[in-house]
Short mmCIF file of C-alpha atoms in Angstrom, two decimals:
data_model
loop_
_atom_site.label_atom_id
_atom_site.label_comp_id
_atom_site.label_asym_id
_atom_site.label_seq_id
_atom_site.Cartn_x
_atom_site.Cartn_y
_atom_site.Cartn_z
CA SER V 52 -25.66 -30.43 -37.11
CA TYR V 53 -23.87 -27.86 -39.27
CA THR V 54 -20.22 -27.42 -40.06
CA ASP V 55 -20.25 -23.64 -39.51
CA ASP V 56 -22.44 -20.51 -39.61
CA ALA V 57 -22.25 -20.28 -43.41
CA ASP V 58 -23.47 -23.86 -43.77
CA PHE V 59 -26.40 -23.15 -41.45
CA LYS V 60 -27.39 -19.95 -43.30
CA GLN V 61 -27.21 -21.71 -46.66
CA LYS V 62 -29.55 -24.49 -45.54
CA MET V 63 -31.93 -21.96 -43.95
CA ALA V 64 -32.03 -20.07 -47.25
CA ALA V 65 -32.98 -23.31 -48.99
CA LEU V 66 -35.95 -23.42 -46.58
CA ASN V 67 -36.96 -19.94 -47.81
CA ALA V 68 -35.82 -18.18 -44.62
CA ASN V 69 -34.55 -14.64 -45.08
CA GLU V 70 -31.25 -13.40 -43.65
CA ARG V 71 -32.82 -11.89 -40.54
CA GLU V 72 -34.75 -15.07 -39.71
CA ALA V 73 -31.63 -17.18 -40.13
CA ALA V 74 -29.66 -14.86 -37.82
CA GLN V 75 -32.39 -14.97 -35.16
CA VAL V 76 -32.38 -18.76 -35.03
CA LEU V 77 -28.58 -18.94 -35.14
CA ASN V 78 -28.10 -16.45 -32.30
CA HIS V 79 -30.82 -18.08 -30.21
CA PHE V 80 -28.80 -21.30 -29.96
CA ARG V 81 -25.32 -19.89 -29.46
CA PRO V 82 -23.96 -21.16 -26.10
CA LEU V 83 -22.25 -17.89 -25.12
CA ALA V 84 -23.10 -14.20 -25.31
CA ASP V 85 -21.26 -10.91 -24.89
CA ASP V 86 -21.70 -8.61 -21.91
CA VAL V 87 -22.32 -5.04 -23.07
CA VAL V 88 -22.09 -1.99 -20.76
CA VAL V 89 -23.26 1.38 -22.11
CA ALA V 90 -22.84 4.79 -20.47
CA ILE V 91 -25.49 7.36 -21.45
CA ASP V 92 -25.61 11.09 -20.72
CA ALA V 93 -28.60 11.35 -18.36
CA ALA V 94 -29.57 14.84 -19.55
CA THR V 95 -29.36 14.30 -23.31
CA GLY V 96 -29.41 10.54 -23.94
CA ALA V 97 -26.15 10.74 -25.88
CA GLU V 98 -23.95 7.66 -25.65
CA LYS V 99 -20.71 8.40 -23.79
CA TRP V 100 -19.00 5.04 -24.19
CA ARG V 101 -19.72 1.38 -24.88
CA THR V 102 -17.70 -1.57 -23.55
CA VAL V 103 -18.13 -5.07 -24.98
CA LEU V 104 -16.77 -8.06 -23.01
CA PRO V 105 -16.94 -11.00 -25.44
CA LEU V 106 -18.41 -14.38 -24.54
CA ARG V 107 -18.53 -13.88 -20.79
CA SER V 108 -22.11 -15.13 -20.18
CA PRO V 109 -24.28 -18.06 -21.19
CA ASN V 110 -26.72 -17.08 -23.90
CA LEU V 111 -29.79 -16.76 -21.69
CA GLN V 112 -32.96 -15.77 -23.51
CA THR V 113 -34.93 -12.65 -22.63
CA HIS V 114 -38.14 -14.43 -21.62
CA LYS V 115 -38.22 -16.70 -18.57
CA HIS V 116 -34.44 -16.92 -18.44
CA ARG V 117 -34.59 -16.88 -14.62
CA GLY V 118 -31.56 -14.63 -14.31
CA ILE V 119 -31.27 -11.52 -12.17
CA SER V 120 -29.97 -8.21 -13.53
CA GLY V 121 -27.68 -6.66 -10.95
CA VAL V 122 -27.30 -2.92 -10.37
CA PRO V 123 -23.88 -1.37 -11.14
CA LEU V 124 -22.10 0.51 -8.37
CA LEU V 125 -20.31 3.81 -9.02
CA ALA V 126 -17.53 4.56 -6.51
CA GLY V 127 -15.12 7.37 -7.30
CA ASP V 128 -13.73 6.88 -10.80
CA THR V 129 -14.67 3.19 -10.99
CA LEU V 130 -17.89 1.50 -12.08
CA PHE V 131 -18.40 -2.00 -10.65
CA VAL V 132 -20.69 -4.03 -12.91
CA PRO V 133 -22.05 -7.53 -12.17
CA ASN V 134 -23.05 -9.82 -14.99
CA LEU V 135 -25.78 -12.45 -14.97
CA MET V 136 -23.50 -15.21 -13.73
CA SER V 137 -21.54 -13.90 -10.73
CA ARG V 138 -18.71 -12.20 -12.62
CA LEU V 139 -17.75 -8.68 -11.53
CA TYR V 140 -16.16 -6.03 -13.76
CA ALA V 141 -14.33 -2.88 -12.68
CA LEU V 142 -14.54 -0.27 -15.46
CA ASP V 143 -13.10 3.23 -15.71
CA ALA V 144 -16.17 5.42 -15.17
CA LYS V 145 -15.04 8.03 -17.70
CA THR V 146 -13.91 5.79 -20.54
CA GLY V 147 -15.38 2.34 -19.92
CA ALA V 148 -11.93 0.73 -20.05
CA LEU V 149 -11.71 -2.57 -18.16
CA LYS V 150 -9.51 -2.34 -15.06
CA TRP V 151 -10.05 -5.89 -13.81
CA GLU V 152 -12.62 -8.67 -13.68
CA SER V 153 -13.29 -11.37 -11.13
CA PRO V 154 -13.07 -14.26 -11.57
CA ALA V 155 -10.31 -13.80 -14.15
CA PHE V 156 -11.44 -14.72 -17.66
CA ALA V 157 -9.74 -17.07 -20.09
CA ALA V 158 -10.76 -17.58 -23.71
CA SER V 159 -11.01 -21.31 -23.03
CA ASP V 160 -13.72 -20.83 -20.39
CA LYS V 161 -16.84 -22.86 -21.12
CA ALA V 162 -20.42 -21.75 -20.60
CA PRO V 163 -21.01 -21.63 -16.82
CA ALA V 164 -23.82 -23.52 -15.18
CA VAL V 165 -27.00 -21.47 -15.00
CA ASN V 166 -27.24 -20.79 -11.27
CA PRO V 167 -27.39 -17.02 -10.80
CA PRO V 168 -27.35 -15.43 -7.34
CA ALA V 169 -30.47 -13.84 -5.90
CA ASN V 170 -28.94 -10.37 -5.59
CA PRO V 171 -25.59 -10.02 -7.36
CA SER V 172 -25.46 -6.21 -7.02
CA PRO V 173 -22.13 -5.21 -5.44
CA MET V 174 -21.76 -2.95 -2.42
CA LEU V 175 -18.80 -1.00 -1.04
CA VAL V 176 -18.44 -1.67 2.69
CA ALA V 177 -15.41 -1.38 5.01
CA GLY V 178 -13.19 -0.59 2.05
CA HIS V 179 -14.12 -3.78 0.17
CA VAL V 180 -16.28 -4.44 -2.87
CA ILE V 181 -18.62 -7.17 -1.67
CA TYR V 182 -21.04 -9.32 -3.64
CA VAL V 183 -22.42 -12.87 -3.85
CA ARG V 184 -21.14 -15.56 -6.18
CA GLY V 185 -23.19 -18.63 -6.92
CA GLY V 186 -26.82 -19.53 -6.26
CA ALA V 187 -29.19 -18.04 -3.73
CA HIS V 188 -29.33 -21.26 -1.69
CA GLY V 189 -25.62 -21.98 -1.60
CA GLY V 190 -23.54 -19.00 -2.64
CA THR V 191 -20.35 -17.39 -1.43
CA VAL V 192 -19.96 -13.84 -0.13
CA VAL V 193 -16.75 -12.43 -1.64
CA ALA V 194 -14.83 -9.28 -0.67
CA LEU V 195 -12.44 -7.80 -3.24
CA ASP V 196 -9.84 -5.04 -3.30
CA PRO V 197 -11.54 -2.17 -5.23
CA ALA V 198 -8.28 -1.19 -6.95
CA THR V 199 -7.00 -4.60 -8.05
CA GLY V 200 -9.82 -7.14 -7.69
CA ALA V 201 -7.67 -9.25 -5.38
CA GLU V 202 -9.69 -11.43 -3.01
CA ARG V 203 -9.56 -10.24 0.61
CA TRP V 204 -11.97 -12.70 2.21
CA LYS V 205 -14.89 -14.99 1.44
CA ALA V 206 -17.60 -16.69 3.48
CA PRO V 207 -20.61 -18.93 2.84
CA GLY V 208 -23.80 -16.96 2.26
CA GLY V 209 -26.87 -16.28 0.18
CA PHE V 210 -29.20 -13.32 -0.21
CA LEU V 211 -27.18 -10.39 1.13
CA LEU V 212 -28.30 -7.19 2.89
CA ARG V 213 -26.36 -4.34 4.47
CA TRP V 214 -27.24 -3.38 8.05
CA GLN V 215 -25.96 -0.19 9.66
CA SER V 216 -26.50 0.30 13.37
CA GLY V 217 -24.70 2.07 16.21
CA GLY V 218 -21.96 3.31 13.92
CA LYS V 219 -21.18 -0.24 12.75
CA ASN V 220 -21.57 -1.88 9.36
CA ARG V 221 -22.82 -5.45 9.23
CA LEU V 222 -23.86 -7.85 6.49
CA LEU V 223 -26.91 -10.08 6.83
CA SER V 224 -27.07 -13.25 4.77
CA ILE V 225 -30.11 -15.49 4.26
CA GLY V 226 -29.00 -18.75 2.70
CA GLY V 227 -29.34 -22.50 2.79
CA GLY V 228 -31.78 -24.98 1.31
CA VAL V 229 -35.48 -24.79 0.61
CA GLU V 230 -36.49 -26.52 3.85
CA LYS V 231 -33.70 -25.30 6.14
CA ARG V 232 -32.14 -21.86 6.01
CA THR V 233 -29.61 -19.86 8.00
CA LEU V 234 -29.60 -16.20 8.97
CA ALA V 235 -26.03 -15.01 9.50
CA CYS V 236 -24.50 -11.70 10.53
CA LEU V 237 -21.03 -11.05 9.08
CA ASP V 238 -18.39 -8.46 9.89
CA PRO V 239 -17.63 -6.82 6.51
CA ALA V 240 -14.08 -5.97 7.62
CA ASP V 241 -12.90 -9.60 7.66
CA GLY V 242 -15.93 -11.78 6.80
CA LYS V 243 -16.02 -13.40 10.22
CA THR V 244 -19.38 -14.55 11.56
CA VAL V 245 -20.73 -12.33 14.34
CA TRP V 246 -23.68 -14.66 14.90
CA LYS V 247 -25.86 -17.09 12.99
CA GLN V 248 -29.09 -18.92 13.66
CA ASP V 249 -31.61 -21.14 11.92
CA THR V 250 -34.46 -19.28 10.28
CA THR V 251 -37.73 -19.92 8.50
CA LEU V 252 -37.39 -16.69 6.52
CA GLN V 253 -36.85 -16.85 2.78
CA ALA V 254 -35.30 -14.35 0.41
CA LEU V 255 -35.23 -15.59 -3.15
CA ALA V 256 -35.95 -12.45 -5.18
CA PRO V 257 -35.03 -8.76 -5.18
CA LEU V 258 -37.16 -6.73 -2.73
CA SER V 259 -38.41 -9.87 -0.99
CA ALA V 260 -36.49 -8.95 2.19
CA VAL V 261 -35.34 -5.51 3.34
CA ILE V 262 -33.86 -3.80 6.39
CA SER V 263 -35.52 -0.81 8.02
CA GLY V 264 -33.46 0.61 10.88
CA ASP V 265 -32.73 -2.37 13.14
CA MET V 266 -35.59 -4.44 11.73
CA LEU V 267 -35.30 -7.23 9.17
CA LEU V 268 -38.54 -7.54 7.19
CA ALA V 269 -39.14 -10.83 5.38
CA SER V 270 -41.54 -13.77 5.34
CA PRO V 271 -41.48 -17.55 5.65
CA PRO V 272 -42.67 -19.42 2.55
CA PRO V 273 -46.40 -20.10 2.20
CA ALA V 274 -47.73 -23.01 4.21
CA LYS V 275 -48.03 -26.23 2.24
CA GLY V 276 -51.53 -26.61 0.86
CA GLY V 277 -52.48 -23.11 1.92
CA GLY V 278 -52.14 -21.40 -1.45
CA ASN V 279 -49.82 -18.51 -2.14
CA VAL V 280 -50.51 -16.70 1.14
CA VAL V 281 -47.69 -15.27 3.26
CA ARG V 282 -47.39 -13.58 6.66
CA TYR V 283 -44.65 -10.98 6.76
CA GLU V 284 -42.53 -10.77 9.90
CA GLY V 285 -40.37 -8.14 11.58
CA TRP V 286 -37.20 -9.36 13.30
CA LYS V 287 -35.30 -7.12 15.73
CA LEU V 288 -31.58 -7.21 15.00
CA SER V 289 -28.86 -6.89 17.64
CA GLU V 290 -25.18 -7.75 18.11
CA THR V 291 -26.16 -11.13 19.54
CA GLY V 292 -28.85 -12.27 17.11
CA ALA V 293 -32.32 -11.68 15.68
CA GLU V 294 -35.61 -12.03 17.52
CA ARG V 295 -39.06 -11.91 16.01
CA ALA V 296 -40.89 -8.77 17.12
CA TRP V 297 -44.11 -9.17 15.16
CA GLN V 298 -45.94 -11.22 12.56
CA GLY V 299 -48.41 -9.62 10.17
CA ALA V 300 -51.80 -10.85 9.06
CA GLU V 301 -52.16 -13.18 6.08
CA LEU V 302 -51.49 -11.55 2.73
CA PRO V 303 -52.40 -13.15 -0.61
CA ALA V 304 -49.53 -13.04 -3.07
CA ASP V 305 -49.41 -13.16 -6.85
CA GLU V 306 -45.97 -14.68 -7.49
CA ASN V 307 -44.14 -12.84 -4.73
CA VAL V 308 -44.65 -10.04 -2.22
CA PRO V 309 -42.19 -7.22 -2.85
CA VAL V 310 -41.65 -4.94 0.13
CA THR V 311 -40.57 -1.29 0.05
CA ALA V 312 -39.23 0.34 3.24
CA ALA V 313 -39.53 4.12 3.48
CA GLY V 314 -40.04 6.54 6.36
CA GLY V 315 -40.25 3.80 8.99
CA ARG V 316 -43.00 2.04 7.06
CA ALA V 317 -43.15 -1.23 5.16
CA TYR V 318 -45.24 -1.24 1.98
CA LEU V 319 -46.26 -4.82 1.09
CA LEU V 320 -47.49 -5.53 -2.43
CA GLY V 321 -49.90 -8.48 -2.37
CA LYS V 322 -52.38 -9.63 -4.99
CA GLN V 323 -54.47 -6.57 -5.93
CA LEU V 324 -53.61 -5.20 -2.50
CA ILE V 325 -51.12 -2.83 -0.88
CA ARG V 326 -50.74 -2.99 2.90
CA VAL V 327 -48.74 -0.49 4.94
CA LEU V 328 -47.24 -1.54 8.28
CA ASP V 329 -45.19 0.28 10.89
CA ALA V 330 -41.82 -1.38 10.41
CA ALA V 331 -40.97 -1.40 14.12
CA THR V 332 -44.27 -2.73 15.49
CA GLY V 333 -46.04 -4.39 12.57
CA LYS V 334 -49.15 -2.30 13.27
CA GLN V 335 -51.19 -1.65 10.14
CA ALA V 336 -51.12 2.01 9.08
CA ALA V 337 -53.06 1.82 5.82
CA GLU V 338 -54.40 -0.63 3.27
CA ARG V 339 -55.82 -0.38 -0.22
CA LYS V 340 -57.62 -3.03 -2.22
CA PHE V 341 -57.91 -2.71 -5.97
CA GLU V 342 -60.69 -3.82 -8.30
CA GLN V 343 -58.29 -3.46 -11.23
CA HIS V 344 -54.82 -2.08 -11.99
CA GLY V 345 -53.57 -3.15 -8.56
CA PRO V 346 -50.43 -5.20 -7.83
CA GLY V 347 -50.16 -8.16 -10.20
CA SER V 348 -47.10 -10.10 -11.33
CA ASN V 349 -43.81 -8.38 -10.46
CA PRO V 350 -45.26 -5.08 -9.24
CA TRP V 351 -42.96 -2.33 -7.96
CA LEU V 352 -43.36 0.59 -5.57
CA GLY V 353 -40.66 3.25 -5.27
CA ALA V 354 -40.37 6.09 -2.75
CA VAL V 355 -39.78 9.43 -4.51
CA GLY V 356 -39.64 12.24 -1.96
CA ASP V 357 -43.01 12.33 -0.21
CA ARG V 358 -44.67 10.37 -3.00
CA LEU V 359 -44.77 6.77 -4.18
CA LEU V 360 -44.26 5.73 -7.80
CA PHE V 361 -46.34 2.62 -8.49
CA LEU V 362 -45.97 0.04 -11.27
CA PRO V 363 -48.91 -2.39 -10.88
CA GLU V 364 -47.75 -4.98 -13.41
CA GLY V 365 -44.20 -5.62 -14.59
CA GLN V 366 -44.47 -8.97 -16.28
CA HIS V 367 -47.15 -9.34 -18.89
CA GLY V 368 -46.51 -6.47 -21.27
CA VAL V 369 -48.48 -3.63 -19.63
CA ALA V 370 -46.17 -1.13 -17.94
CA ARG V 371 -48.55 1.48 -16.52
CA LEU V 372 -47.35 3.97 -13.89
CA THR V 373 -49.00 6.24 -11.35
CA PHE V 374 -48.09 8.39 -8.34
CA LEU V 375 -49.60 7.75 -4.89
CA ASP V 376 -49.20 9.62 -1.62
CA ARG V 377 -47.73 7.85 1.42
CA ASP V 378 -51.24 6.74 2.45
CA LEU V 379 -51.87 5.13 -0.98
CA LYS V 380 -54.23 7.77 -2.36
CA ASP V 381 -54.06 8.55 -6.08
CA LEU V 382 -52.22 11.72 -7.06
CA GLY V 383 -53.16 11.41 -10.71
CA PRO V 384 -54.50 9.02 -13.33
CA LEU V 385 -52.79 5.82 -14.39
CA TRP V 386 -50.28 6.69 -17.12
CA LEU V 387 -49.52 4.40 -20.04
CA PRO V 388 -46.10 5.31 -21.51
CA PRO V 389 -46.35 5.94 -25.27
CA HIS V 390 -43.26 3.89 -26.15
CA VAL V 391 -42.75 0.17 -26.73
CA GLU V 392 -43.09 -1.59 -23.40
CA THR V 393 -40.86 -4.15 -21.77
CA THR V 394 -41.37 -6.78 -19.09
CA ALA V 395 -39.54 -8.59 -16.32
CA TYR V 396 -39.75 -12.20 -15.23
CA ASN V 397 -39.06 -14.52 -12.31
CA SER V 398 -39.90 -12.10 -9.50
CA GLN V 399 -37.64 -9.44 -10.96
CA PRO V 400 -39.34 -6.05 -10.99
CA VAL V 401 -38.56 -3.46 -13.60
CA VAL V 402 -37.40 -0.45 -11.57
CA TYR V 403 -37.93 3.10 -12.81
CA PRO V 404 -35.50 5.50 -11.09
CA VAL V 405 -36.16 9.20 -10.57
CA ALA V 406 -33.06 11.42 -10.37
CA ASP V 407 -32.79 15.22 -10.55
CA GLY V 408 -36.47 15.47 -11.43
CA ARG V 409 -36.20 13.06 -14.34
CA LEU V 410 -37.92 9.69 -14.68
CA PHE V 411 -35.97 6.98 -16.50
CA VAL V 412 -38.00 4.20 -18.13
CA ARG V 413 -36.61 1.07 -19.74
CA GLY V 414 -38.70 0.47 -22.85
CA GLY V 415 -38.75 -2.53 -25.14
CA ASP V 416 -36.74 -0.69 -27.80
CA GLY V 417 -34.60 1.70 -25.76
CA LEU V 418 -34.20 3.88 -22.69
CA TYR V 419 -36.55 6.85 -22.22
CA CYS V 420 -36.30 9.94 -20.02
CA TYR V 421 -39.31 12.03 -18.91
CA ASP V 422 -38.94 15.44 -17.24
CA LEU V 423 -41.08 15.62 -14.06
CA ARG V 424 -40.01 19.13 -13.08
CA THR V 425 -42.56 21.91 -13.09
CA LYS V 426 -41.80 24.89 -15.32
#
């Protein structure tokens, strides 16, 4: 034990540690960390503003921390930002000034228990800002007033998806324990349950379950003793419940099977394999097996116009990218970005967005922008 930071640094110096080494060890073991939100000009990379919210999160480490990074939501002049532990910030989009945060923060708050939700990204539905607090198995769906952060309603829930059908907005929640789970349909206006039923489907990671039209695409966990092999299913959604419409063939997984829905198709990323199914019928439309550079740990596939942007491996330090057509044929060679790479962990893919003809890549030492437009 040490009386303070100065005492620690002095004793580290006596062990021949330099100032940087002492700071690395000291910061590694701090119980709390700041949340930092940075706004960057997408065209130039210039920093527009930086907001620091002190000591709001537990000091989770970058490797194997098992947390999920949520996606901020821009709505009008407000940016809604989730942190790693179910806190939501409302920031002025132009200045970064904090408007409100939920739950309210007090300087006496202790480090929260490490139980992050599966998909903390907020959504704006029926005039509410809605997101999940707590763990994936036993969280709470919370609806807040966008202007004030006041709570409007809350309901039990887990992994949350938005379903739009027949002019109505609905929320689908997959929650519960490891052995027994519940699929629930909620009315986003008041949080009341439209219907709920027991389910074998799991949704523990981003992109592990998606909605395509009126179809919910997800999979039960692998059978015990059967290895990491899953069979994706398509469930037809209605105002009275969900009914299984099809079950796909066995698909070997690496750590997970991310699914991308685009153009009425479901693209399943298995182990060194991409399989394309018709989302409505489950009929196989295409398949590609890879000898190398196929889907590994935390792969990602994004739909960009009529093309697919493919990241085969997002976990073990090799962030190669390539474009495919909708039938999985190569449109160019595999590209290795020239900058310092970064990785993801715990079934959390690194996502590379394309906006206005520009590709944005999160590198290990910064954010990079590549111009994809033809001259």
